[in-house]
Tab-separated table of C-alpha atoms in Angstrom:
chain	number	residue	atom	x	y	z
A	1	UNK	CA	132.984	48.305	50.494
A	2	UNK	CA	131.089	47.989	53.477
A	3	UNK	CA	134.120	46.157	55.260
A	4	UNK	CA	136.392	48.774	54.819
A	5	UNK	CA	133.350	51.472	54.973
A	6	UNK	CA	132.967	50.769	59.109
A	7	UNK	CA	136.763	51.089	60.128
A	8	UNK	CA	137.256	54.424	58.292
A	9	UNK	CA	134.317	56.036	60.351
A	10	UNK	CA	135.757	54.531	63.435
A	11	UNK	CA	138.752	55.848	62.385
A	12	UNK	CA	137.439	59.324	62.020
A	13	UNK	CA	135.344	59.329	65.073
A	14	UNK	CA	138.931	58.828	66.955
A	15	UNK	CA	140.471	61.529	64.928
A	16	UNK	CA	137.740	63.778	65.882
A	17	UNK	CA	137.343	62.929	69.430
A	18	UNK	CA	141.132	63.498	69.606
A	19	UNK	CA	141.463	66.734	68.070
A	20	UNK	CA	138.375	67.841	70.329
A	21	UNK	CA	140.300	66.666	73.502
A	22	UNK	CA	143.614	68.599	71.955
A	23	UNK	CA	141.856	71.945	70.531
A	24	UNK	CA	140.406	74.525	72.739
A	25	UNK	CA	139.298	78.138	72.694
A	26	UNK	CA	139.541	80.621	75.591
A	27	UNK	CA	137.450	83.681	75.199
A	28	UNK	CA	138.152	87.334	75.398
A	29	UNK	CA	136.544	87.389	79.033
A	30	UNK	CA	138.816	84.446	80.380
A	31	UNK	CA	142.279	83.313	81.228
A	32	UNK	CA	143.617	79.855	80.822
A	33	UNK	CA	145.938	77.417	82.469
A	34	UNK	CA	147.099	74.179	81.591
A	35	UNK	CA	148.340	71.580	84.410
A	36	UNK	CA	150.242	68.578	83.212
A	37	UNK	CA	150.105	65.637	85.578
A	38	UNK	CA	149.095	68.149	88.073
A	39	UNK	CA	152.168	70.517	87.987
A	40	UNK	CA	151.355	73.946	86.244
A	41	UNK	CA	153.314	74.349	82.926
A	42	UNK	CA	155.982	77.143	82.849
A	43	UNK	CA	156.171	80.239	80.118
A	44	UNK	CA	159.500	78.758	78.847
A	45	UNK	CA	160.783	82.248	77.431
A	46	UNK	CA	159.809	84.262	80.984
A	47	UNK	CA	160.255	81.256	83.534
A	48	UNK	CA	157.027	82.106	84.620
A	49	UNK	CA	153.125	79.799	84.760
A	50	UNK	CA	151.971	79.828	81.337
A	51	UNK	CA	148.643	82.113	81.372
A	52	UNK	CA	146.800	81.742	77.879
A	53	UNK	CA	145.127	84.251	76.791
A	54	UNK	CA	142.333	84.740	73.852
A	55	UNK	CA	142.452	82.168	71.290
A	56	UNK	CA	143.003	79.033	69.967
A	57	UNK	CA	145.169	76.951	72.030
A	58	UNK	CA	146.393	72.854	72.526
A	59	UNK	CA	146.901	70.614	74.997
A	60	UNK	CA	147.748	66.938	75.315
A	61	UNK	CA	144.888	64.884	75.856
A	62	UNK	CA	144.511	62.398	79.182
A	63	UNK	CA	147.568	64.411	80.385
A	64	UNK	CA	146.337	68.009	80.770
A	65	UNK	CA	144.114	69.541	82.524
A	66	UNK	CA	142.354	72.421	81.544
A	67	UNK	CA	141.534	75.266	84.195
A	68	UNK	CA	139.776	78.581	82.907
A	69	UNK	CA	139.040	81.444	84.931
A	70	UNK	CA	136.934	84.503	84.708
A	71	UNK	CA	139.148	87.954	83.753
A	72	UNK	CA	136.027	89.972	84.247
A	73	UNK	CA	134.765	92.100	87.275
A	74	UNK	CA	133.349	89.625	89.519
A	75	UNK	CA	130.567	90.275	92.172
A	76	UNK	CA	129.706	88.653	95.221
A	77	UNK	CA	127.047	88.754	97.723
A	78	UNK	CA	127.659	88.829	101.730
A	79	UNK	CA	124.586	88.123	103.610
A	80	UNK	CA	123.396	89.760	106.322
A	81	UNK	CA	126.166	90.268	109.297
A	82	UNK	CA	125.165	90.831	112.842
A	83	UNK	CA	127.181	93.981	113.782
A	84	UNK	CA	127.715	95.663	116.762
A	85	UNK	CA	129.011	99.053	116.670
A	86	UNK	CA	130.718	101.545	119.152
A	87	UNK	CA	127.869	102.666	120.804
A	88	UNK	CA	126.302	98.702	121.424
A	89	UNK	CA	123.739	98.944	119.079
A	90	UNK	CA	123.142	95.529	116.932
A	91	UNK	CA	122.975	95.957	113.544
A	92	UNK	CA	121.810	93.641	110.450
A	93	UNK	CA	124.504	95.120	107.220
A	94	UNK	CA	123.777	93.327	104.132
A	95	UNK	CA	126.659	94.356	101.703
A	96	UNK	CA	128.471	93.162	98.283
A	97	UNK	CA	131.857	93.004	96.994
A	98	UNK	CA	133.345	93.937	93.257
A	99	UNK	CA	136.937	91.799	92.323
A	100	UNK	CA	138.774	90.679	90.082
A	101	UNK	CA	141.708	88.388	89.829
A	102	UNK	CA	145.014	89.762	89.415
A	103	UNK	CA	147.239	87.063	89.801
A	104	UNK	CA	145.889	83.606	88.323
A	105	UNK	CA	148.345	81.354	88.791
A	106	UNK	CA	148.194	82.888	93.047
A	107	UNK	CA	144.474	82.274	92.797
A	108	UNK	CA	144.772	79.028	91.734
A	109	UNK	CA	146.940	78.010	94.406
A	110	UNK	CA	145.204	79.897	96.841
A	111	UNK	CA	142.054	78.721	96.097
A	112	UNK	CA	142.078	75.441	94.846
A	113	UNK	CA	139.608	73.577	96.606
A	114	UNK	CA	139.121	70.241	95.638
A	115	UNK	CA	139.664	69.075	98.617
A	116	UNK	CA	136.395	70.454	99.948
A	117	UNK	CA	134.725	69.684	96.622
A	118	UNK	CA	134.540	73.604	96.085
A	119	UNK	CA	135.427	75.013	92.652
A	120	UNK	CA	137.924	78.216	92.357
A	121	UNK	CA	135.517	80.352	92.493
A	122	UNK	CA	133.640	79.505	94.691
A	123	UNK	CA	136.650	79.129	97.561
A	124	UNK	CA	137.756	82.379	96.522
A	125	UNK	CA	134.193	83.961	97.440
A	126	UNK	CA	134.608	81.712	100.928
A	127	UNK	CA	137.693	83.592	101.592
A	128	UNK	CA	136.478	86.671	100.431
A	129	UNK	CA	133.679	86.446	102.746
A	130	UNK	CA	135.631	85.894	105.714
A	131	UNK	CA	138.090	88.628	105.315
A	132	UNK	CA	135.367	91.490	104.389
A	133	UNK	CA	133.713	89.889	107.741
A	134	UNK	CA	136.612	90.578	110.124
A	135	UNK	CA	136.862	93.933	108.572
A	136	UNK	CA	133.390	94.974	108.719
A	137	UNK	CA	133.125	93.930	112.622
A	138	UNK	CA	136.281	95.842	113.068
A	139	UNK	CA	135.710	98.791	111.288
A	140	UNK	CA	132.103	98.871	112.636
A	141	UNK	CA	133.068	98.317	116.425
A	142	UNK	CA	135.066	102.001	116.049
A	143	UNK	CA	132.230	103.869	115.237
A	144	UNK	CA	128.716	104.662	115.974
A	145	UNK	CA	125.510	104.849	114.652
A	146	UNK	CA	125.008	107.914	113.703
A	147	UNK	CA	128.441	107.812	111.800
A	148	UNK	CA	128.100	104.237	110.506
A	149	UNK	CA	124.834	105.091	108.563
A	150	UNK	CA	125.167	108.931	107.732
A	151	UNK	CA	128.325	110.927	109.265
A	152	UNK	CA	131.496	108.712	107.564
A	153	UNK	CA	129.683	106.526	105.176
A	154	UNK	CA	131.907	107.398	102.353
A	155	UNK	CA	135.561	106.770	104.686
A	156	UNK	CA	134.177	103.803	105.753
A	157	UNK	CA	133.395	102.278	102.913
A	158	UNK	CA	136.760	103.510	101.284
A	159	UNK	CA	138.827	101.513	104.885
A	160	UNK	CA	136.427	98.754	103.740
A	161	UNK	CA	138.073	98.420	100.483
A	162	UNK	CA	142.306	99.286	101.537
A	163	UNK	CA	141.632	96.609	104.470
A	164	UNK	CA	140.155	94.016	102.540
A	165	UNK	CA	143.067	93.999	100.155
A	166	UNK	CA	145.425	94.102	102.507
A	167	UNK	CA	144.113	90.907	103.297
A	168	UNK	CA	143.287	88.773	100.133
A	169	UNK	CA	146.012	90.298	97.823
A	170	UNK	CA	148.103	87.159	98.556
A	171	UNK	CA	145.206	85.711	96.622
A	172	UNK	CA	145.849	86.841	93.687
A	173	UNK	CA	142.957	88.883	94.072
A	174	UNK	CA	141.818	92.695	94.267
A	175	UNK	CA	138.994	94.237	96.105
A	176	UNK	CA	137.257	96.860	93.581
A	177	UNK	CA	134.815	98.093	95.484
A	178	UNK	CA	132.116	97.325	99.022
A	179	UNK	CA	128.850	98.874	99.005
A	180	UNK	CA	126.591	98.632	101.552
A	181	UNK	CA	122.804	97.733	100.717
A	182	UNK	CA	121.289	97.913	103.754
A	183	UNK	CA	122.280	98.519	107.395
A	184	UNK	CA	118.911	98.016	109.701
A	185	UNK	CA	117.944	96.725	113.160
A	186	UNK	CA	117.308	92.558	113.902
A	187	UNK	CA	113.753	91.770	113.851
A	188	UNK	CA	113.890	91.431	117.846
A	189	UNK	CA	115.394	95.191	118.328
A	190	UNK	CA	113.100	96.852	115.803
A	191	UNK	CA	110.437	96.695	118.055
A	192	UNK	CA	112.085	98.266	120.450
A	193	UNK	CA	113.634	100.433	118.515
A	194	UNK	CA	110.426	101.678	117.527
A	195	UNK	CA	108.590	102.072	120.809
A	196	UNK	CA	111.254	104.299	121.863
A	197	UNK	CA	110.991	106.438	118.772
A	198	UNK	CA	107.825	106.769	119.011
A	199	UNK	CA	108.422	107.680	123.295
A	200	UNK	CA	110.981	110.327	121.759
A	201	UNK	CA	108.718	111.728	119.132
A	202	UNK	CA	105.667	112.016	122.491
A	203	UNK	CA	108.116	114.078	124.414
A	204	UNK	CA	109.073	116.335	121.779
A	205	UNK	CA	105.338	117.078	120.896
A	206	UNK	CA	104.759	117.353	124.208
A	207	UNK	CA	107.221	119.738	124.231
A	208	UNK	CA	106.323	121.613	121.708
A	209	UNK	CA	102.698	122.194	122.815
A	210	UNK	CA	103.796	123.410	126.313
A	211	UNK	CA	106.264	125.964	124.462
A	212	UNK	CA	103.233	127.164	122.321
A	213	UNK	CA	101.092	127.458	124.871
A	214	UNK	CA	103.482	129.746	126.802
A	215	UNK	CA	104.380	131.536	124.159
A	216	UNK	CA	100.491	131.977	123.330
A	217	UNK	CA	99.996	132.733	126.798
A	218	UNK	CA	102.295	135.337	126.498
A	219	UNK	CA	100.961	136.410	123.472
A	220	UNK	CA	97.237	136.846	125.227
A	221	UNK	CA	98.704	139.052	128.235
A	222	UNK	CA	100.553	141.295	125.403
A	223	UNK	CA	97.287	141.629	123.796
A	224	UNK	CA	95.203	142.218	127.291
A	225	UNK	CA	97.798	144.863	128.053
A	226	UNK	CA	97.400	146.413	125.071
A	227	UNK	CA	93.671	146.566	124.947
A	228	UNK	CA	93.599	147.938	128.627
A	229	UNK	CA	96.302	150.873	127.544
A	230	UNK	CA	94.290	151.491	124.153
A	231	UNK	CA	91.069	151.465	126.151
A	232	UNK	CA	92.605	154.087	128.770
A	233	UNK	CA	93.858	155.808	126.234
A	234	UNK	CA	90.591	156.024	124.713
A	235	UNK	CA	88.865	156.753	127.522
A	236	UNK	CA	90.913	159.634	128.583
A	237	UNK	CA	90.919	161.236	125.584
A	238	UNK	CA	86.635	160.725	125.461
A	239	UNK	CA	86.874	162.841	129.184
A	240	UNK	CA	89.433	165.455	127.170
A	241	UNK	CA	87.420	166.016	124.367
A	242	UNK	CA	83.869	166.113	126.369
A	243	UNK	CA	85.953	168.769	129.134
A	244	UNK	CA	86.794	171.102	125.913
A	245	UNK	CA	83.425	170.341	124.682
A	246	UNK	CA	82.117	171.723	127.970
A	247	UNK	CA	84.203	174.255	128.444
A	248	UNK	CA	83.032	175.696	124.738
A	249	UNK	CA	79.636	175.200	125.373
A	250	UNK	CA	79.843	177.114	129.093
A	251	UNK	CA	81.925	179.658	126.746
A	252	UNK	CA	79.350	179.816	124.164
A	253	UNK	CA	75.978	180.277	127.123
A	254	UNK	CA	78.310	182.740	128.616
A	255	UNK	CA	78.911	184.947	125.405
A	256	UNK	CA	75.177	184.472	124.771
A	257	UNK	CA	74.015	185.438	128.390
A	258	UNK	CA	75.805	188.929	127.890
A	259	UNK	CA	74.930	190.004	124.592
A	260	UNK	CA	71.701	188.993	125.211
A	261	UNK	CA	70.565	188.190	129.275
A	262	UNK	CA	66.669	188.209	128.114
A	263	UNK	CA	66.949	185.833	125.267
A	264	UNK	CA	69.459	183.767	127.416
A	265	UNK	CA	66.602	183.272	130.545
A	266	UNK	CA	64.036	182.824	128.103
A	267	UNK	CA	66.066	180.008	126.400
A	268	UNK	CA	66.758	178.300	129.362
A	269	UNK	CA	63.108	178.656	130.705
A	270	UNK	CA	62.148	176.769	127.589
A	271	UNK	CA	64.394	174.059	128.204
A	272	UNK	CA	63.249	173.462	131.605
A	273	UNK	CA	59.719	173.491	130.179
A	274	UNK	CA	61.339	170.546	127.871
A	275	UNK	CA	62.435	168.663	130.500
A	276	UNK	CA	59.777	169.022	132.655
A	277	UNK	CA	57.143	167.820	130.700
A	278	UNK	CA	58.342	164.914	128.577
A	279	UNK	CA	55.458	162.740	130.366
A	280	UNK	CA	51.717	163.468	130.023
A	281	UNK	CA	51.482	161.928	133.418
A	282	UNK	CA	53.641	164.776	135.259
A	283	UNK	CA	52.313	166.608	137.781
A	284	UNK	CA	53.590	169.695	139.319
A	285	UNK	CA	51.975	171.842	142.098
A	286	UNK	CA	53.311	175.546	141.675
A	287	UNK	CA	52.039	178.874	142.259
A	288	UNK	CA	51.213	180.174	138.422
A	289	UNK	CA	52.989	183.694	139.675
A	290	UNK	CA	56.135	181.964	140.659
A	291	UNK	CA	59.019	182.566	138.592
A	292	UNK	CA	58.668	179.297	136.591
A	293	UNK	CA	55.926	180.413	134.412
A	294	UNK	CA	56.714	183.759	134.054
A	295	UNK	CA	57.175	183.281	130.118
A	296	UNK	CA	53.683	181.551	130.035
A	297	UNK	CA	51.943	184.589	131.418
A	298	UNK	CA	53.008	187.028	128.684
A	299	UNK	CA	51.153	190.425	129.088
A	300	UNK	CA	48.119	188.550	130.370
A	301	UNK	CA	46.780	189.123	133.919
A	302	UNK	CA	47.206	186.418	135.910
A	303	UNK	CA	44.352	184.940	138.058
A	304	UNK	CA	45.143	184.967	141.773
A	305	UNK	CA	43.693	182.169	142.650
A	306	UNK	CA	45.948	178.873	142.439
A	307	UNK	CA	45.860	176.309	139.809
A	308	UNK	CA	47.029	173.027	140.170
A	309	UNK	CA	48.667	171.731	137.123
C-alpha cells in the first residue's frame, strides 16, 4: 500500500497544481486578457482581442499569460504643480483625476511598461500625469487669479477635462472628471503675499478713518450751525416776547395811571421806597418836605428842621 500510496498523491498534487495554473476567475470589477507567447489572443467570432469578462475562465498553463485590469472608476493623485498664471503670479495647484479604461486591449499596448519595470497601471497614471500637466500650465497661463480661483472655476475645470481626453483617448482611456483641491501661494511668496495684504488692508483703514472723520467733521459744523440758528432763534424770540411783555405792562401802568393818577403815584412811591431801602446800611440825605416822602408825612405836620436819615 504504501508504495503505491506516495505516487497517487504526487499524482494529485500535479493534477491540482495544473488545474490551478488552467482555472481562473475574473471578478465583476475587472476585465481580463490572455497573451499566448506574448501575442494577444483574438475573439475568433468578432476578429477582435479577446476581453473576458466575469467568470470562470481557462488558459494554457506555461503558455499564457494572464493580464487583469481594473473596470472600475479609477482615481489618481497629481501633486502639487508650480503654476504661473496670466497675470505672473506663482501658484502651488494640488489636483486629482477620475478615469476609467475604455479600451483595454489600447491600454495595454499603450501602457505596457515592462520595460521600465512599471505595471499598467501605474504607466497609465505616468501618462496621465503628464498630459493633465501640459493642460493645467496651459489652461492656467490664459487666465488670472482672480478667475483661476473664483471667476471661471467651473469652465476651467470643465476645458480641464475635454483637453485631457483629447489627449489620452488613444490610451484607451477616459478622463471622468479634475477637481482641484487646493490652489495656494509657494512657501517663499506667501510671505510676501501677506505683507502686502496686510499694506492693502492699512491703506484702506486708513482710508476709512480719514472719510469718517470728514464726514464727522461735517457732521459737527451741521450741528454748530444748527445750535447757533436755534440759539438766535431763541434769543430773538426771548427779546419778542419780553418787548410784548413790556409793551403790556407800559399798557397796563398807563390804564392804571388814568383811572386812578393818586393810587398810580402812590404805587410807584412805594416801590421806590422798595428799592431804596433793601440795605440797613443806606443812607440818604433829603429834605423830609421834598417830594420823596410826601406819602410818609400823611396829615402830620412836618418838623422844619432837617433830618438826616
Amino acid at each position: 500500500m504504501k508504495q503505491w500510496f506516495t505516487p497517487i498523491l504526487i499524482a494529485i498534487a500535479v493534477i491540482v497544481a495544473f488545474i490551478g495554473s488552467t482555472l481562473f476567475t475574473v471578478y465583476e470589477s475587472e476585465r481580463a486578457m490572455i497573451a499566448r507567447l506574448g501575442e494577444l489572443r483574438i475573439d475568433s467570432k468578432t476578429g477582435q482581442t479577446l476581453i473576458l469578462g466575469p467568470g470562470l475562465h481557462v488558459k494554457l498553463p506555461f503558455v499564457d499569460t494572464l493580464h487583469r485590469f481594473d473596470s472600475r472608476l479609477n482615481m489618481t493623485e497629481i501633486p502639487s504643480e508650480r503654476i504661473l498664471t496670466k497675470d505672473k503670479e506663482l501658484l502651488m495647484v494640488d489636483l486629482f483625476v477620475q478615469w476609467k479604461i475604455t479600451d483595454f486591449a489600447l491600454f495595454y499596448i499603450s501602457t505596457y511598461g515592462a520595460n521600465e519595470g512599471l505595471s499598467n497601471r501605474d504607466r497609465a497614471e505616468q501618462l496621465l500625469r503628464q498630459n493633465v500637466k501640459g493642460v493645467l500650465h496651459s489652461e492656467f497661463g490664459q487666465r488670472t487669479l482672480p478667475s483661476v480661483v473664483s471667476g471661471e472655476r467651473k469652465q476651467l475645470m470643465e476645458k480641464l477635462v475635454e483637453r485631457t481626453n483629447e489627449n489620452v483617448r488613444g490610451y484607451g482611456m477616459q478622463v471622468v472628471d479634475v477637481r482641484v483641491n487646493r490652489v495656494d501661494y509657494p512657501p517663499e511668496v506667501n510671505d510676501k503675499v501677506f505683507a502686502r495684504m496686510i499694506s492693502e488692508r492699512r491703506q484702506v483703514a486708513v482710508g476709512f478713518r480719514a472719510n469718517g472723520e470728514s464726514k464727522a467733521a461735517i457732521i459737527r459744523a451741521d450741528a454748530d450751525r444748527e445750535a447757533r440758528v436755534m440759539v438766535a432763534e431763541a434769543e430773538k424770540e426771548s427779546e419778542r416776547l419780553k418787548g410784548e411783555g413790556d409793551a403790556q405792562s407800559l399798557q397796563i401802568y398807563a390804564e392804571s395811571y388814568s383811572k386812578s393818577p393818586e393810587f398810580f403815584e402812590f404805587y410807584r412811591s412805594l416801590e421806590a421806597y422798595r428799592k431804596s431801602f433793601q440795605n440797613k446800611q443806606d443812607i440818604l440825605v433829603l429834605k423830609p418836605e421834598g417830594a420823596f416822602f410826601k406819602y410818609f408825612r400823611g396829615n402830620a405836620n412836618v418838623s422844619s428842621k432837617p433830618e438826616n436819615h
